[in-house]
XYZ file of C-alpha atoms in Angstrom:
590
model
C 115.744 110.328 29.956
C 116.249 106.742 31.078
C 113.018 104.764 31.229
C 112.238 101.228 32.467
C 111.784 100.217 28.842
C 115.178 101.554 27.821
C 116.880 99.883 30.797
C 115.241 96.615 29.798
C 116.462 97.023 26.228
C 119.966 97.824 27.468
C 120.031 94.637 29.577
C 118.821 92.584 26.643
C 121.441 94.110 24.325
C 124.232 93.390 26.806
C 123.027 89.804 27.180
C 122.839 89.421 23.424
C 126.456 90.571 23.046
C 127.680 88.038 25.634
C 125.559 85.116 24.417
C 127.554 82.460 22.496
C 124.403 80.849 21.050
C 123.338 82.203 17.627
C 119.772 80.978 18.150
C 119.118 82.884 21.362
C 120.988 85.911 19.988
C 118.606 85.903 17.040
C 115.672 85.638 19.443
C 116.809 88.819 21.206
C 117.506 90.618 17.929
C 113.923 89.972 16.902
C 112.463 91.079 20.256
C 114.586 94.232 20.370
C 113.602 95.135 16.812
C 109.918 94.571 17.546
C 109.968 96.572 20.767
C 108.046 93.805 22.542
C 108.608 95.044 26.076
C 106.356 92.406 27.655
C 108.311 89.545 26.071
C 111.604 91.113 27.138
C 110.333 91.551 30.685
C 109.400 87.855 30.843
C 113.017 87.035 30.076
C 114.851 89.763 32.017
C 112.775 90.700 35.076
C 114.733 88.633 37.606
C 116.749 85.449 37.222
C 116.045 81.755 37.636
C 116.202 80.618 41.237
C 118.545 77.731 41.981
C 116.456 75.471 44.205
C 117.127 72.334 46.205
C 117.573 70.162 43.095
C 118.757 72.771 40.606
C 116.689 74.755 38.134
C 114.301 74.204 35.246
C 112.703 76.536 32.690
C 111.784 77.066 29.066
C 114.693 77.268 26.649
C 115.238 80.823 25.458
C 117.237 84.000 25.905
C 117.700 85.895 29.143
C 118.243 85.138 32.836
C 114.677 83.798 33.246
C 115.156 81.098 30.594
C 117.436 78.093 30.138
C 120.363 78.957 27.874
C 124.131 78.714 27.658
C 124.792 81.842 29.730
C 122.563 80.596 32.546
C 124.282 77.192 32.486
C 127.677 78.905 32.492
C 126.617 80.970 35.489
C 125.524 77.861 37.436
C 128.739 76.028 36.552
C 130.832 79.018 37.591
C 128.898 79.268 40.854
C 129.351 75.565 41.601
C 133.042 75.958 40.799
C 133.277 78.916 43.178
C 131.559 76.967 45.931
C 133.900 74.004 45.480
C 137.078 76.069 45.490
C 136.095 78.162 48.526
C 133.878 75.899 50.653
C 134.589 72.314 49.582
C 138.124 72.150 48.150
C 138.387 68.371 48.528
C 135.627 68.112 45.937
C 137.955 69.445 43.249
C 139.883 66.170 43.409
C 136.916 63.860 44.022
C 135.321 65.527 41.051
C 131.996 66.095 39.351
C 130.222 63.604 37.085
C 128.294 65.252 34.244
C 125.413 63.638 32.370
C 122.621 64.726 30.050
C 119.397 63.538 28.440
C 118.140 63.911 24.866
C 116.418 67.287 25.073
C 117.238 70.360 23.026
C 120.743 71.640 23.871
C 121.288 69.061 26.625
C 124.645 67.962 25.178
C 125.695 71.591 24.645
C 124.741 72.596 28.186
C 126.580 69.585 29.633
C 129.710 70.409 27.637
C 129.613 74.064 28.707
C 129.275 73.122 32.384
C 132.051 70.547 32.149
C 134.319 73.043 30.394
C 133.847 75.706 33.092
C 134.456 73.226 35.903
C 137.456 71.544 34.295
C 139.247 74.759 33.369
C 138.948 75.902 36.984
C 140.814 72.810 38.169
C 137.858 70.627 39.132
C 138.151 66.973 38.071
C 135.356 66.174 35.622
C 134.079 62.871 34.281
C 131.354 62.640 31.658
C 128.843 59.976 30.753
C 129.251 58.835 27.131
C 125.953 60.084 25.673
C 122.296 60.813 26.370
C 121.403 58.572 29.325
C 118.785 58.251 32.088
C 119.070 60.406 35.180
C 119.326 57.296 37.435
C 122.559 56.351 35.660
C 124.041 59.723 36.626
C 122.884 59.324 40.240
C 124.436 55.840 40.284
C 127.668 57.148 38.746
C 128.194 59.669 41.571
C 128.385 56.815 44.071
C 130.180 54.425 41.746
C 132.980 56.891 41.011
C 133.088 58.265 44.592
C 132.542 61.726 43.132
C 131.736 64.797 45.190
C 128.937 66.018 42.941
C 126.876 65.066 39.938
C 125.407 67.464 37.394
C 122.569 66.225 35.189
C 121.126 68.240 32.322
C 117.450 67.281 32.136
C 113.934 68.641 32.382
C 112.550 65.214 33.283
C 108.859 65.068 32.287
C 108.327 68.788 31.667
C 106.957 70.085 28.336
C 109.193 69.820 25.296
C 110.321 73.470 25.349
C 111.944 73.025 28.795
C 115.387 72.043 29.978
C 117.126 72.157 33.328
C 119.950 71.168 35.670
C 119.932 68.841 38.671
C 122.763 68.613 41.190
C 123.637 65.491 43.194
C 126.004 65.142 46.143
C 128.373 62.493 47.504
C 125.742 59.985 48.631
C 124.191 60.005 45.165
C 121.126 61.930 46.313
C 119.874 65.385 45.440
C 120.983 68.513 47.269
C 119.599 69.209 50.732
C 119.559 72.335 52.895
C 121.707 74.119 53.854
C 124.146 73.213 51.038
C 121.581 74.098 48.354
C 121.216 77.593 49.825
C 124.972 78.016 50.137
C 125.557 77.010 46.516
C 122.665 79.214 45.400
C 124.182 82.230 47.132
C 127.485 81.719 45.313
C 125.656 81.334 41.987
C 123.706 84.528 42.701
C 126.996 86.405 43.017
C 128.118 85.350 39.516
C 127.554 87.860 36.712
C 126.691 85.777 33.625
C 127.974 88.583 31.396
C 131.456 88.289 32.939
C 132.211 84.595 32.741
C 135.844 83.541 32.201
C 137.209 84.405 28.775
C 136.675 81.637 26.231
C 134.360 79.704 28.552
C 132.061 78.604 25.706
C 134.607 77.243 23.248
C 137.676 75.076 22.964
C 138.948 71.833 24.484
C 138.976 70.887 28.139
C 140.086 67.948 30.237
C 137.731 65.232 31.411
C 137.665 61.521 32.121
C 135.256 59.060 30.552
C 132.582 57.641 32.862
C 131.658 54.858 30.428
C 132.356 52.238 33.096
C 129.475 53.595 35.198
C 126.951 52.680 32.508
C 128.001 49.037 32.361
C 128.257 48.869 36.140
C 124.714 50.218 36.497
C 123.318 47.710 34.002
C 125.090 44.797 35.677
C 124.081 45.793 39.209
C 120.395 46.380 38.388
C 120.133 43.170 36.373
C 121.806 41.015 39.046
C 118.705 40.816 41.286
C 116.046 40.722 38.616
C 116.464 37.453 36.761
C 113.440 35.317 35.873
C 112.946 31.993 37.619
C 113.509 28.883 35.512
C 110.368 27.956 33.628
C 108.657 31.335 34.072
C 106.185 32.215 31.358
C 107.620 34.922 29.103
C 105.209 37.849 29.112
C 104.838 40.042 26.059
C 105.741 43.543 27.194
C 105.345 46.843 25.373
C 107.691 49.681 26.314
C 107.651 53.360 25.462
C 110.470 55.796 26.151
C 108.242 58.802 25.271
C 110.938 60.172 22.933
C 113.406 60.042 25.810
C 116.578 58.161 26.697
C 115.192 55.111 28.499
C 114.939 52.603 25.656
C 118.533 51.458 25.208
C 119.291 51.267 28.933
C 116.135 49.311 29.730
C 116.838 46.901 26.882
C 120.394 46.411 28.111
C 119.184 45.695 31.659
C 116.544 43.220 30.455
C 119.064 41.451 28.240
C 121.624 41.254 31.054
C 118.951 39.760 33.314
C 117.883 37.230 30.632
C 114.455 38.721 29.889
C 113.194 38.975 26.296
C 113.306 42.356 24.598
C 110.126 44.421 24.883
C 107.980 45.466 21.928
C 108.791 49.132 21.328
C 106.379 51.941 20.636
C 108.386 52.680 17.514
C 107.339 56.307 17.076
C 108.525 57.090 20.624
C 111.523 54.768 20.896
C 114.450 57.081 20.151
C 115.344 60.420 21.770
C 113.673 63.290 19.930
C 113.763 66.789 21.464
C 110.732 67.804 19.361
C 108.551 65.227 21.195
C 106.295 64.979 18.117
C 103.734 62.612 19.672
C 103.906 63.844 23.278
C 104.410 67.595 23.624
C 103.991 67.262 27.395
C 105.752 63.921 27.924
C 104.465 63.262 31.441
C 103.046 59.717 31.636
C 100.531 60.967 34.227
C 98.877 63.216 31.637
C 95.732 62.033 29.801
C 96.345 60.591 26.308
C 100.154 60.458 26.666
C 100.043 56.640 26.774
C 97.552 56.259 23.916
C 100.202 55.044 21.436
C 101.480 52.543 23.998
C 97.933 51.259 24.542
C 97.372 50.940 20.778
C 100.662 49.067 20.377
C 99.739 46.726 23.236
C 96.348 45.965 21.691
C 97.910 45.209 18.314
C 100.626 43.042 19.866
C 98.204 41.286 22.260
C 100.601 42.209 25.027
C 100.399 41.354 28.723
C 101.893 44.534 30.146
C 102.885 48.098 29.219
C 105.900 49.833 30.751
C 106.384 53.562 30.141
C 109.310 55.743 31.178
C 109.334 59.514 31.153
C 112.014 61.190 28.977
C 114.870 60.869 31.487
C 113.624 57.459 32.686
C 113.515 58.263 36.386
C 109.735 57.659 36.462
C 107.663 54.632 35.501
C 104.043 54.215 34.447
C 102.380 50.835 34.023
C 99.285 49.812 32.065
C 97.460 46.530 32.551
C 94.683 44.876 30.543
C 91.266 44.228 32.036
C 87.648 43.567 31.129
C 87.169 47.236 30.236
C 90.376 47.464 28.213
C 93.795 48.787 29.129
C 94.142 51.086 32.121
C 97.051 52.894 33.713
C 97.745 52.093 37.340
C 97.830 55.155 39.547
C 101.112 56.106 41.157
C 99.771 54.976 44.520
C 98.562 51.639 43.165
C 101.946 50.899 41.640
C 103.656 52.241 44.755
C 101.727 49.767 46.910
C 102.411 46.857 44.543
C 106.145 47.517 44.479
C 106.281 48.107 48.222
C 104.436 44.849 48.832
C 106.844 43.045 46.499
C 109.897 44.393 48.364
C 108.423 43.605 51.785
C 107.397 40.099 50.668
C 110.889 39.384 49.370
C 112.369 40.680 52.621
C 110.124 38.365 54.635
C 111.162 35.408 52.463
C 114.829 36.172 52.995
C 115.348 37.023 49.345
C 117.786 39.779 48.404
C 116.338 43.285 48.262
C 118.240 46.544 48.703
C 121.165 45.719 50.968
C 120.415 47.188 54.442
C 124.022 46.673 55.510
C 123.019 45.146 58.854
C 120.815 48.100 59.816
C 117.059 47.879 60.430
C 115.143 48.271 57.161
C 112.653 51.081 56.574
C 110.333 52.047 53.741
C 109.263 55.588 52.929
C 106.589 57.600 51.199
C 105.409 61.210 51.241
C 102.748 63.277 52.968
C 100.736 63.525 49.736
C 100.977 59.863 48.737
C 98.513 57.149 49.699
C 98.653 55.524 53.131
C 98.502 51.867 52.033
C 102.289 51.428 52.125
C 102.322 52.248 55.837
C 99.694 49.573 56.495
C 101.703 47.057 54.500
C 104.831 47.945 56.455
C 103.000 47.724 59.780
C 101.812 44.219 58.904
C 105.375 43.259 57.916
C 106.921 44.698 61.090
C 108.923 47.274 59.155
C 108.961 50.972 60.000
C 107.482 53.349 57.440
C 108.811 56.912 57.360
C 106.736 59.736 55.896
C 108.659 62.573 54.265
C 107.996 65.772 52.402
C 107.478 65.481 48.658
C 110.650 64.796 46.708
C 113.318 62.129 46.565
C 115.851 64.389 48.214
C 113.874 63.506 51.380
C 112.765 59.963 50.538
C 116.301 58.779 49.734
C 117.522 59.800 53.215
C 114.485 58.462 55.112
C 116.527 55.850 56.956
C 118.860 58.416 58.473
C 122.044 57.044 60.022
C 120.363 54.338 62.085
C 118.281 52.474 59.489
C 118.492 51.505 55.836
C 115.937 52.470 53.229
C 114.884 49.420 51.231
C 112.040 51.056 49.290
C 110.531 54.481 48.769
C 107.972 56.035 46.478
C 105.915 59.137 45.747
C 102.617 59.139 43.908
C 104.023 61.082 40.936
C 105.308 57.773 39.462
C 108.657 57.874 41.274
C 109.985 54.638 42.808
C 113.246 53.671 44.513
C 113.330 49.870 44.501
C 117.145 49.688 44.713
C 118.125 52.653 46.900
C 121.378 50.870 47.693
C 122.325 51.546 44.053
C 120.500 54.784 43.224
C 119.621 57.310 45.919
C 116.831 58.709 43.778
C 113.808 57.521 41.837
C 114.681 55.058 39.091
C 112.259 54.033 36.354
C 114.580 51.344 34.972
C 115.050 49.207 38.092
C 111.362 49.734 38.934
C 110.385 48.430 35.475
C 112.426 45.283 36.070
C 110.692 44.620 39.392
C 107.254 45.214 37.840
C 108.064 42.692 35.122
C 109.189 40.139 37.709
C 106.062 40.711 39.802
C 103.718 40.436 36.800
C 105.495 37.249 35.756
C 105.063 35.742 39.230
C 101.339 36.486 39.127
C 101.010 35.098 35.595
C 102.494 31.802 36.762
C 99.331 31.406 38.881
C 96.961 32.630 36.187
C 96.696 36.055 37.820
C 97.480 39.680 36.988
C 98.704 42.748 38.828
C 95.047 43.770 39.208
C 94.390 40.540 41.101
C 97.269 41.362 43.414
C 95.814 44.827 44.054
C 92.521 43.176 44.973
C 94.355 40.980 47.476
C 95.849 44.062 49.121
C 92.440 45.743 49.302
C 90.894 42.728 51.009
C 93.726 42.465 53.506
C 94.327 46.134 54.293
C 91.314 48.100 53.044
C 90.563 49.633 49.679
C 92.660 52.794 49.226
C 91.628 55.057 46.350
C 93.538 58.252 45.630
C 92.988 61.097 43.208
C 94.730 64.234 42.004
C 93.543 67.545 40.628
C 95.962 70.142 39.280
C 95.191 73.855 39.132
C 97.536 75.388 36.568
C 98.633 79.013 36.846
C 98.680 81.409 33.906
C 102.066 83.066 34.299
C 103.445 84.817 37.349
C 100.196 86.668 38.036
C 98.200 83.430 38.015
C 100.695 81.763 40.333
C 100.471 84.712 42.728
C 96.682 84.331 42.751
C 96.971 80.652 43.639
C 99.432 81.530 46.401
C 96.987 84.076 47.773
C 94.143 81.562 47.596
C 96.127 79.016 49.613
C 96.925 81.659 52.227
C 93.227 82.498 52.464
C 92.158 78.898 53.123
C 95.103 78.485 55.497
C 93.701 81.295 57.616
C 90.048 80.364 57.115
C 89.767 76.657 56.240
C 86.339 75.269 55.356
C 84.366 73.901 58.273
C 83.234 70.951 56.181
C 84.123 69.419 52.832
C 81.970 67.070 50.761
C 79.596 66.791 53.707
C 82.285 65.907 56.255
C 83.766 68.026 59.081
C 87.323 69.222 58.499
C 90.299 69.262 60.849
C 93.606 70.691 59.685
C 97.284 69.795 59.856
C 99.425 72.656 58.563
C 102.987 71.532 57.931
C 104.153 75.137 57.729
C 103.099 75.999 61.256
C 105.758 74.312 63.353
C 104.390 70.771 63.116
C 107.493 69.485 64.983
C 107.365 66.101 63.293
C 103.584 65.757 63.354
C 102.689 64.328 59.979
C 99.753 62.515 58.464
C 101.118 59.003 58.352
C 98.040 56.846 57.811
C 94.357 56.623 58.358
C 93.806 60.364 58.564
C 95.543 60.606 61.942
C 98.418 62.944 62.728
C 101.200 60.934 64.331
C 104.712 61.701 65.453
C 107.553 60.257 63.431
C 110.319 59.478 65.958
C 113.629 61.019 65.059
C 112.339 62.197 61.696
C 110.768 65.638 62.239
C 109.731 67.308 59.012
C 111.003 70.774 58.130
C 108.230 73.348 57.795
C 106.541 72.958 54.404
C 103.821 74.729 52.488
C 101.448 71.756 52.726
C 97.919 71.691 54.118
C 96.225 68.431 55.112
C 92.467 68.452 55.622
C 91.249 65.405 57.540
C 87.679 64.381 56.855
C 85.480 61.692 58.404
C 86.981 58.240 58.830
C 90.221 57.770 56.937
C 89.562 60.366 54.219
C 91.909 63.297 53.679
C 92.813 66.053 51.231
C 96.345 67.394 50.787
C 97.190 70.745 49.163
C 100.608 71.877 47.955
C 102.123 74.209 45.397
C 104.372 72.382 42.950
C 108.078 72.900 43.465
C 108.959 72.572 39.767
C 105.956 73.868 37.797
C 103.503 76.816 38.059
C 100.605 74.862 39.476
C 98.768 73.880 42.631
C 98.184 70.208 43.344
C 95.248 68.832 45.331
C 95.385 65.200 46.434
C 92.613 63.097 47.952
C 92.446 59.657 49.558
C 89.386 57.616 50.479
C 89.702 54.325 52.388
C 87.003 51.680 52.711
C 87.061 48.224 54.308
C 86.099 45.405 51.941
C 85.008 41.958 53.132
C 84.814 39.978 49.881
C 85.831 40.119 46.232
C 82.173 40.447 45.312
C 82.118 43.847 47.044
C 85.239 45.213 45.372
C 83.749 46.717 42.216
C 81.013 48.620 44.056
C 83.396 49.700 46.830
C 85.961 50.930 44.298
C 83.338 52.974 42.448
C 82.051 54.434 45.707
C 85.557 55.349 46.935
C 86.446 56.874 43.559
C 83.273 58.962 43.700
C 84.126 60.077 47.234
C 87.658 61.077 46.191
C 86.300 62.991 43.174
C 83.803 64.878 45.363
C 86.556 65.750 47.830
C 88.771 67.068 45.024
C 85.967 69.127 43.505
C 84.984 70.606 46.862
C 88.583 71.429 47.761
C 89.201 73.089 44.390
C 86.005 75.119 44.773
C 87.044 76.260 48.257
C 90.476 77.332 47.022
C 89.313 79.021 43.811
C 86.421 80.864 45.445
C 88.594 83.833 46.338
C 90.405 83.760 42.967
C 87.158 83.994 41.021
C 85.937 86.823 43.231
C 88.856 89.074 42.257
């Protein structure tokens, strides 16, 4: 009699026989011998969904993990889409890049081999490099697509694939859905014969690396006589070190002091198992290095160097700027340079715009309003931010609070932690010339535009069942939102319910964004008294629910700043705690 357990074992055995990787074959041999049905089900009940940017998962055997068969399936699906729906792309080609994670080079080679043998022109970056270099290379080489093997800032056991299109940005609907449907039709156990071995044709994309370094460095040179700050940099065991050093050298900045233990790519991530610079303690080694070196500034990239974290010294020691604080500083720097007639991202004669997301702080919009520049609010993700200008305007800056910044969107239509690091260094150097720091500049912005304090709380799910519980909890509060939160009445904007372009742009008020209606999204915004708000969204890349809060207070003098900042931080913390309690109430009752 055939049972679910035997069918599961049969699927695993068939996968094992088709798998070219001895490590994942051994993993399945062990699971099959042990009879661990639960572990097999985790790997074989379903298959990874190809989303708007690609896919990402733990490395391991089976269709629910990242492995060579899954990569071969995606490459075969992309090949099928190109040959049937976008034949011109076969000549324009695909640029392939990869980071320093486990199997990244192998996955990139497998994908390139499948594409090339099917007649698609392939060019490959010369080694482990930052994701922004791949995004740049798509434009630079006039390619049709880019394929990057990376898991960005995910835990060390993860890897993934990201797909870029002709404008150098990530996939957007409906193309993502069309490609996904072709991938879904591919049987990974019936890939072309010999797909995982042997030579294949490709062109070198080495020129893209030098072109990226030259272009980023060109608008980031120090002014004559500038004080040379001592900067510490960590690559968090990723691929950012050599590219950042090359950019700084090309722009005539001194080399940074490395966090030696984290300087070179290491897929084991021995000092940062979850190499997300937003996570507590991840920057401890960078802080220690800065204290020993008596540094002025810390720059930290995530493993694929598309994100940037910054630490600054202060009376209480070193502290990391929040994503919204750094987002406001960089936005102010770009807008100030624009007003002075200095070169920023080339708008090409079109009106400039800046952009941020529905869950990021609202200070950038106030800065843009004061500068006479339109600010567009998008859904979370740089696939939206990078296109915020549309066809009628040019994006000159965009950011999201998760440490992603586009300071040169004319070069890279995605977040870029390398070019952002260069602008931070230039901005810190400008302030130092006047005996000031980045913290002083943040105080200036608070006095001029109000003190904006944001916070984040993450509710992590325990497997598929935990994620389903969080989904159910969000649906419950969507139907029955709290009447008040942290002592304030609540009004709701639900971006899933046909908002027709109504988005929370600033100051807790829902406004219409002309010509930029948002697609429906699973985001709730709870507006509280004054300018306070809470935003709730399920992560698109990890099994977790994110709760964001923003409190805004006017400040009349520098003497009031410390007390106002503490009060706003307390308000944001109370909002986060109350929102989490409201969401988890139903989960805990089950």
